[in-house]
Coordinates of C-alpha atoms and ligand atoms in Angstrom, one line a residue:
X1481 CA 127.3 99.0 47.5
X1482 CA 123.8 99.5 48.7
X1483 CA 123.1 102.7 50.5
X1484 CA 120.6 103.0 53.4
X1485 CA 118.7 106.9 53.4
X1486 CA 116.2 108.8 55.7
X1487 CA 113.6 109.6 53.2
X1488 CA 111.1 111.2 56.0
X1489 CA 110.7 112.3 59.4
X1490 CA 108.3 112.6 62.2
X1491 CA 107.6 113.6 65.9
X1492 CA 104.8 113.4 68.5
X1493 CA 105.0 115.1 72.1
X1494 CA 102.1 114.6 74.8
X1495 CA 100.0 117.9 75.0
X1496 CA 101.1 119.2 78.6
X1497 CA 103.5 121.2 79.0
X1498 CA 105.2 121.6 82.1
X1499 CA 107.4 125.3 82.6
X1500 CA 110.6 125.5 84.7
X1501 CA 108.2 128.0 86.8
X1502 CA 105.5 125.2 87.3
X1503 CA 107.8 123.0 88.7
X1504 CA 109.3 125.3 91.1
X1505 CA 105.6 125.6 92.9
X1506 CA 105.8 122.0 93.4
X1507 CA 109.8 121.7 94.5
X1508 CA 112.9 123.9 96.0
X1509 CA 114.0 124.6 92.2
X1510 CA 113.8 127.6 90.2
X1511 CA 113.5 128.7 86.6
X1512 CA 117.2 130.3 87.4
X1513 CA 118.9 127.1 88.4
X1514 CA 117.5 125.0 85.8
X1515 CA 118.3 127.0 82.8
X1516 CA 121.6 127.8 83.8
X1517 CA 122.6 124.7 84.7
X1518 CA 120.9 123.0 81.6
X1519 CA 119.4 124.8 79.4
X1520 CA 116.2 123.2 79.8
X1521 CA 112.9 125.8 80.2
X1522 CA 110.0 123.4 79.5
X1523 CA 108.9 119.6 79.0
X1524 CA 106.0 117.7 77.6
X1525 CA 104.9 115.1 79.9
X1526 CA 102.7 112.3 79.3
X1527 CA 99.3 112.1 80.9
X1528 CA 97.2 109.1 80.3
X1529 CA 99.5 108.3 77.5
X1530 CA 102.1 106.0 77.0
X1531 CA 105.3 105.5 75.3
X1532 CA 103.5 103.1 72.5
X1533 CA 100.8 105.5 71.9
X1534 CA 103.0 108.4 71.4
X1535 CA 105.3 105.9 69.4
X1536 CA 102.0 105.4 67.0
X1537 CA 101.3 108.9 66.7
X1538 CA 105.0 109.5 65.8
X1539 CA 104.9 106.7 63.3
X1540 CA 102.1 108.2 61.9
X1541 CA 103.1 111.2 61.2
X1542 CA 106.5 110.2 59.2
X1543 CA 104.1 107.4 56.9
X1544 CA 102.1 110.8 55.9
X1545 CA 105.0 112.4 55.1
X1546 CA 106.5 110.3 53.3
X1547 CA 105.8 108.5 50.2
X1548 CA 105.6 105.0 51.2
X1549 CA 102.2 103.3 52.5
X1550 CA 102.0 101.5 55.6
X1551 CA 101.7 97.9 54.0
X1552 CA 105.7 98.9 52.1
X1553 CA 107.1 98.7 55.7
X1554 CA 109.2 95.8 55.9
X1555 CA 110.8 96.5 59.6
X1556 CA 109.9 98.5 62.7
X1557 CA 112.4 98.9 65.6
X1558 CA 111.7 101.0 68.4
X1559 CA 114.7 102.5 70.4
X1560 CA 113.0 103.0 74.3
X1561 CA 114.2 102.4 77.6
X1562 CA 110.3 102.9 79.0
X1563 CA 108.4 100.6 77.2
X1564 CA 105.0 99.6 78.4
X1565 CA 105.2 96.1 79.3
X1566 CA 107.8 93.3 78.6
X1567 CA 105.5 92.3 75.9
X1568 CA 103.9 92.2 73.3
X1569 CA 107.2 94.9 72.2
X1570 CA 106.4 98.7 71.3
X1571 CA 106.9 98.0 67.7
X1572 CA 104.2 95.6 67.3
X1573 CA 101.9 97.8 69.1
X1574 CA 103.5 100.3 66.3
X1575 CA 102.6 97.7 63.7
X1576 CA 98.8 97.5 64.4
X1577 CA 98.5 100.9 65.2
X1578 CA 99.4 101.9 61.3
X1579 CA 98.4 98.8 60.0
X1580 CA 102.0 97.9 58.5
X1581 CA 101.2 94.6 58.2
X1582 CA 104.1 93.5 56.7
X1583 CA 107.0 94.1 58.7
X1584 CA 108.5 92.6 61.7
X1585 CA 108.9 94.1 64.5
X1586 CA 111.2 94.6 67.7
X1587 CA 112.8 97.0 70.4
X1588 CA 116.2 98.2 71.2
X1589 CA 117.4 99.5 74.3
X1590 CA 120.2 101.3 74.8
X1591 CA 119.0 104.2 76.7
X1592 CA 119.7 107.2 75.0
X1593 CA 122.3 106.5 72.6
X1594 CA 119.2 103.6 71.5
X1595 CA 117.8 105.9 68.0
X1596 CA 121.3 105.3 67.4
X1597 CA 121.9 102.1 67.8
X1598 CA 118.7 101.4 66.2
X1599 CA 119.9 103.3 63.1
X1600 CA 122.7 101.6 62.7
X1601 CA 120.9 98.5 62.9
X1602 CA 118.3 99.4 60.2
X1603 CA 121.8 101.0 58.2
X1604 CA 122.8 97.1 58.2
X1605 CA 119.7 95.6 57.0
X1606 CA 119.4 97.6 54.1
X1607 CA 123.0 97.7 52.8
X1608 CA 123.0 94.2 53.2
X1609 CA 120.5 93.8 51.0
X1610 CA 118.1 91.8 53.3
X1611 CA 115.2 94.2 53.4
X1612 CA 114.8 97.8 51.5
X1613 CA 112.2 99.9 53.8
X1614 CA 112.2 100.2 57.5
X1615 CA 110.9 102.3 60.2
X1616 CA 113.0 103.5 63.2
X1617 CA 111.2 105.6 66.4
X1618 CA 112.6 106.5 69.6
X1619 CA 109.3 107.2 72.3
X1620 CA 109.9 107.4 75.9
X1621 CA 107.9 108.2 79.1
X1622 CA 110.7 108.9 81.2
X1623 CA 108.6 110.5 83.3
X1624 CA 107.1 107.5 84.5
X1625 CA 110.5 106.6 86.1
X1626 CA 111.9 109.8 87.2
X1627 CA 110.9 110.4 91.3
X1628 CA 109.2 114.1 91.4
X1629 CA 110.6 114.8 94.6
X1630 CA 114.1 114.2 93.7
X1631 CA 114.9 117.7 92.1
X1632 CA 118.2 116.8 91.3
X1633 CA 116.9 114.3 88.1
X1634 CA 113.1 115.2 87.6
X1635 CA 113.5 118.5 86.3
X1636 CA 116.1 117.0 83.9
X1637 CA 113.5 115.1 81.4
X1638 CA 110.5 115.1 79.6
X1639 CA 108.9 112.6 77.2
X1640 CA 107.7 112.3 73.5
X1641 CA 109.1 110.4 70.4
X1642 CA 110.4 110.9 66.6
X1643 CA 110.2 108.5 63.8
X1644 CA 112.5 108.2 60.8
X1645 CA 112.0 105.9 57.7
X1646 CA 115.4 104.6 56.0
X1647 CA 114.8 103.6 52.9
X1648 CA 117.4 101.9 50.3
X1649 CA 118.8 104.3 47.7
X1650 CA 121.2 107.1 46.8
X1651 CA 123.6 109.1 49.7
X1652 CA 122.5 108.9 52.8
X1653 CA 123.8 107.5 55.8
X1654 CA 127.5 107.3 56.5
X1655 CA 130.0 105.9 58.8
X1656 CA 128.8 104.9 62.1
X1657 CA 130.9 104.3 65.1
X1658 CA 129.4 103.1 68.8
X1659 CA 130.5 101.8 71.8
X1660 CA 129.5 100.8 75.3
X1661 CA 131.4 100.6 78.6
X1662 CA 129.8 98.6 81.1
X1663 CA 131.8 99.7 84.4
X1664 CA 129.6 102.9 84.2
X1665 CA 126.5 101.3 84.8
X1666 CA 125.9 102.3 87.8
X1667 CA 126.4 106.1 87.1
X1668 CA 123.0 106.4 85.8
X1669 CA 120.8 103.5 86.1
X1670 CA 117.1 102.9 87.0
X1671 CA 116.3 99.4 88.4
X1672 CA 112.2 99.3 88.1
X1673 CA 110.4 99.6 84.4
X1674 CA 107.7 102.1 83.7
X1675 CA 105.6 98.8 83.7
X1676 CA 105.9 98.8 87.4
X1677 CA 104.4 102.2 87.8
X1678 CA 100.5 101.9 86.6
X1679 CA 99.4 103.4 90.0
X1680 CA 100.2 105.4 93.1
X1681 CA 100.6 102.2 95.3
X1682 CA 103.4 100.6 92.8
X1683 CA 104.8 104.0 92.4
X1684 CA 105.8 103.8 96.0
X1685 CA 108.2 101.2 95.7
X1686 CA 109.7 101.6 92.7
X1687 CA 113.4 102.1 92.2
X1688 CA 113.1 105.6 90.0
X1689 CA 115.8 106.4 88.0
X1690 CA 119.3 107.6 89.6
X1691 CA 121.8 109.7 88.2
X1692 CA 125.5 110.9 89.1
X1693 CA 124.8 113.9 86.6
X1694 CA 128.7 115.7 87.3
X1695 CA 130.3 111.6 86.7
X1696 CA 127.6 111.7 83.7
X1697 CA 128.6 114.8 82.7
X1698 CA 132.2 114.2 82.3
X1699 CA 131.7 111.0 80.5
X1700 CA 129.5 113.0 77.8
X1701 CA 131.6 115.8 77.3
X1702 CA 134.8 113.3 77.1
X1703 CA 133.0 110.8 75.0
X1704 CA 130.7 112.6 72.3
X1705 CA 134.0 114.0 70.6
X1706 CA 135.8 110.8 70.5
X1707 CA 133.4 108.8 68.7
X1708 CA 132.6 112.3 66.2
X1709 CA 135.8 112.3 65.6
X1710 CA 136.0 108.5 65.1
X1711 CA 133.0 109.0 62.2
X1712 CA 135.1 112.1 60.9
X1713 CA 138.4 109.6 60.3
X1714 CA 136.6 107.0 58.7
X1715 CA 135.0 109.7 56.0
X1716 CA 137.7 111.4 55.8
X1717 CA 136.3 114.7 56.8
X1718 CA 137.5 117.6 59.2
X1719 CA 135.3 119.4 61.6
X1720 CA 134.1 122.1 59.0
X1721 CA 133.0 120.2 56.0
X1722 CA 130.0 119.2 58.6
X1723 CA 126.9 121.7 58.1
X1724 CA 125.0 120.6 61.7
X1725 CA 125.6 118.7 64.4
X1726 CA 122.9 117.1 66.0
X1727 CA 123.6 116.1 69.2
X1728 CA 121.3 113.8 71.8
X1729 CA 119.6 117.1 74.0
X1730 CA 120.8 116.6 77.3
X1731 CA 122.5 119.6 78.5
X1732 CA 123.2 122.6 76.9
X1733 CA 126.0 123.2 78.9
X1734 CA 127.6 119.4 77.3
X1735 CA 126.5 120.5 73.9
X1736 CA 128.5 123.5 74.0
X1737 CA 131.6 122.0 75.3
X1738 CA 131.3 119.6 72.7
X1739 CA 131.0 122.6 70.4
X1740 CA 134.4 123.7 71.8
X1741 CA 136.3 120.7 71.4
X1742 CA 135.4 120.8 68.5
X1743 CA 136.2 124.0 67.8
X1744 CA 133.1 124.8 65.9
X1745 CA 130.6 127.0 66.2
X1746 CA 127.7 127.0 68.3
X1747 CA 125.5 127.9 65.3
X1748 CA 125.9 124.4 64.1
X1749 CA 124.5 122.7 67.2
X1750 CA 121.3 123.1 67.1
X1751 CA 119.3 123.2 70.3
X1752 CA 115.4 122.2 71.2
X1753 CA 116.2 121.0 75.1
X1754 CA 114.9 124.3 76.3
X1755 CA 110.9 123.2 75.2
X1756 CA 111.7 119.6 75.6
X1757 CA 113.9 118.3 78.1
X1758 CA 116.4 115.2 77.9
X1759 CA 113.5 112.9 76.0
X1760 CA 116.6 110.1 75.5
X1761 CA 115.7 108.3 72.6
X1762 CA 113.2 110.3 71.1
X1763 CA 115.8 113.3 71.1
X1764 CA 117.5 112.7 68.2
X1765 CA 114.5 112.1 65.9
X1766 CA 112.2 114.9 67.3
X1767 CA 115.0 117.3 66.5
X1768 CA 115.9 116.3 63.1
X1769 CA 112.4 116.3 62.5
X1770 CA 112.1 120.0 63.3
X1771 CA 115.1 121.0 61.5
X1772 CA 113.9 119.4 58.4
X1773 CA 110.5 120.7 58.7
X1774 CA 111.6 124.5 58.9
X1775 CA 113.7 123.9 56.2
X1776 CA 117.2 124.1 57.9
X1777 CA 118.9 121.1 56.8
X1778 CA 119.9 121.3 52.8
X1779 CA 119.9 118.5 50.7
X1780 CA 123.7 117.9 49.8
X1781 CA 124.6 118.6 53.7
X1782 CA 126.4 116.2 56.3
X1783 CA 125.2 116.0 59.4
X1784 CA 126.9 114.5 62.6
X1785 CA 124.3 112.8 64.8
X1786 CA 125.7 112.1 67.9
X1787 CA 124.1 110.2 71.0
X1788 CA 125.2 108.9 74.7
X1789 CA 123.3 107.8 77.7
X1790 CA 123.0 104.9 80.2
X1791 CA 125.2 101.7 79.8
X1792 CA 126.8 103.9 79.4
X1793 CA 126.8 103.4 75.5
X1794 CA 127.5 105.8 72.9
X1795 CA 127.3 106.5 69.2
X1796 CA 127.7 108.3 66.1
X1797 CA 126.8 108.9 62.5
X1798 CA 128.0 110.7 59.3
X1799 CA 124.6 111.1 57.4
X1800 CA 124.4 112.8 54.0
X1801 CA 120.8 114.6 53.9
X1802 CA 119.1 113.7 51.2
X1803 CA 115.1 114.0 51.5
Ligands
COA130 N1 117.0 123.1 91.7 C1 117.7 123.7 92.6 N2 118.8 123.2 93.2 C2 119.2 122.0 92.8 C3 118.4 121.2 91.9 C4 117.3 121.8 91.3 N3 116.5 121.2 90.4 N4 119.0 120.0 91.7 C5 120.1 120.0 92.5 N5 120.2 121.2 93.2 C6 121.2 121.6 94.1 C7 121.9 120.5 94.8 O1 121.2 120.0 95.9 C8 123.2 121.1 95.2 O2 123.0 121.8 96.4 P1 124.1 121.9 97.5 O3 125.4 122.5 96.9 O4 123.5 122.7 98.6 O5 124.4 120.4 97.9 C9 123.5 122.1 94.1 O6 122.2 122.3 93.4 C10 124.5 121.7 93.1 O7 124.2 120.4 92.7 P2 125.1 119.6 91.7 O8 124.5 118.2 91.4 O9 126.5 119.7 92.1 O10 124.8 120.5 90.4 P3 125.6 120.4 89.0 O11 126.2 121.8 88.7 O12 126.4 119.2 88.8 O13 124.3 120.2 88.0 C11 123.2 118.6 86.7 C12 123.6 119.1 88.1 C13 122.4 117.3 86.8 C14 122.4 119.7 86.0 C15 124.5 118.3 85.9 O14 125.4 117.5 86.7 C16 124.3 117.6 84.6 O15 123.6 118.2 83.7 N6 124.8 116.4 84.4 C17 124.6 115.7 83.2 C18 123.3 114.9 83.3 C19 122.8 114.4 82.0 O16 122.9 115.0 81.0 N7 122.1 113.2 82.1 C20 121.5 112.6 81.0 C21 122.4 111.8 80.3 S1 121.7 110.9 79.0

């Protein structure tokens, strides 16, 4: 059978940088609360950039790390719930912006279980046979639909965006599992696009984004080890033959009673939410980027990637890190 791989990685986050102490000069919050509640102590946030452009950059960055050139690329899919406009789609944007001329290109949304979804998506391409070299990127502005005076969801996210290319060829990624569940829509939903919010005036009336985050909460820490454990049947593995997990950076708090359930470590969840904030999509990618790049993933090792968001949707994936 054909096997899909990640054969590079890539990230991109805006330039500001917004602290836990900044915010709490603007709002009734506090370094304090935040962290303890989540972990979080920072978060890039876009100004007078967008979720496309910070998609380029990130697409960028993975073509020069790689070893494929722009014109190999034979598909682009980009995992946001934030996109720009209805259309033209992110990915074209992604397309011209690198000058892949040869691939086609679309988005996926599935909040933030979308880099995912998008994986597994690029995983069925390949092994199919139907196309050998694709790119997958997850960019976000969420804070474009997040209301800054709501403190109980604002402090919560940031933006920025990874980018992976899957190429076909030796181990690489595994068994994936996802699922959705509909009835929790409305647990964390956000009714207006970022598309609405180009000035103050539309800003007004938007519908920002709105969150049950304790319902939320119980549905991650139920349903992330359910569907690992789901990708650990199907391969056959236990717990401890997995060298990282890399979870979707939401919560610290989730992430380590994940860590419990599974009675693992902590060591093996690695964290970047504290400098980055819940960047949905782009989570997954920007964090496997920085693992790879200070040398902490070893070729040989499985990995559990692991996402959930809004849908609410879910997924996960055995990968075998090859680079
Ligand atoms: N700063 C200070 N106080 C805050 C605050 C903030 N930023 N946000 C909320 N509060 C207050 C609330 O008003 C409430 O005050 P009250 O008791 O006087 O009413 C108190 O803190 C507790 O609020 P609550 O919502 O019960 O807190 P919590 O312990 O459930 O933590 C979350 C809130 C959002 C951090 C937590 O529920 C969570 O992380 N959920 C998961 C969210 C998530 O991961 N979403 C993304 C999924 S992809």
């Amino acid at each position: 059978m054909i096997a899909a791989r990640i054969t590079a990685t890539g990230a991109y986050v805006p330039e500001r940088k917004v602290t836990n102490d900044d915010l709490a000069r603007v709002m009734d919050t506090s370094d304090e609360w935040i962290r303890s509640r989540t972990g979080i102590g920072s978060r890039h946030v876009a100004v007078g950039e967008s979720t496309s452009h910070m998609a380029v950059k990130a697409a960028a960055d993975v073509l020069s790390r790689s070893g494929c050139r722009a014109e190999d690329i034979q598909f682009i899919i980009v995992a946001t719930g934030t996109p720009d406009h209805l259309f033209p789609n992110m990915a074209c944007l992604v397309q011209e912006g690198i000058g892949a001329s040869h691939a086609f290109c679309f988005d996926l949304n599935a909040a933030c279980s979308g880099f995912l979804y998008s994986l597994s998506v690029a995983k069925g391409y390949i092994e199919s046979g139907m196309y050998e070299r694709g790119m997958v990127i997850g960019a976000e502005t969420i804070s474009k639909v997040v209301d800054w005076k709501e403190r109980s969801t604002c402090v919560l996210f940031g933006d920025g965006a990874g980018a992976v290319i899957i190429e076909k060829g030796g181990r690489g990624i595994g068994s994936m599992v996802m699922g959705a569940d509909g009835k929790g829509g409305e647990v964390l939903r956000c009714s207006s696009s970022s598309i609405l919010c180009h000035d103050e005036e539309s800003r007004r009336k938007i519908d920002y984004l709105h969150m049950d985050g304790q319902e939320v909460f119980r549905f991650a820490a139920r349903q992330v080890p359910a569907v690992i454990e789901a990708v650990l049947e199907k391969e056959g593995l236990e717990p401890d033959q997995i060298g990282h997990y890399i979870l979707h950076q939401a919560n610290e708090r989730i992430i380590a009673s994940v860590a419990r359930k599974m009675k693992e470590p902590m060591e093996k969840f690695p964290v970047n939410l504290d400098r980055y904030g819940n960047t949905s999509s782009a989570s997954i990618p920007i964090l496997l980027h920085e693992l790879h790049q200070t040398g902490a993933l070893k070729n040989g090792e499985k990995l559990i990637l692991a996402g959930f968001g809004a849908g609410l949707t879910w997924g996960a994936a055995m990968v075998e890190w090859n680079i």
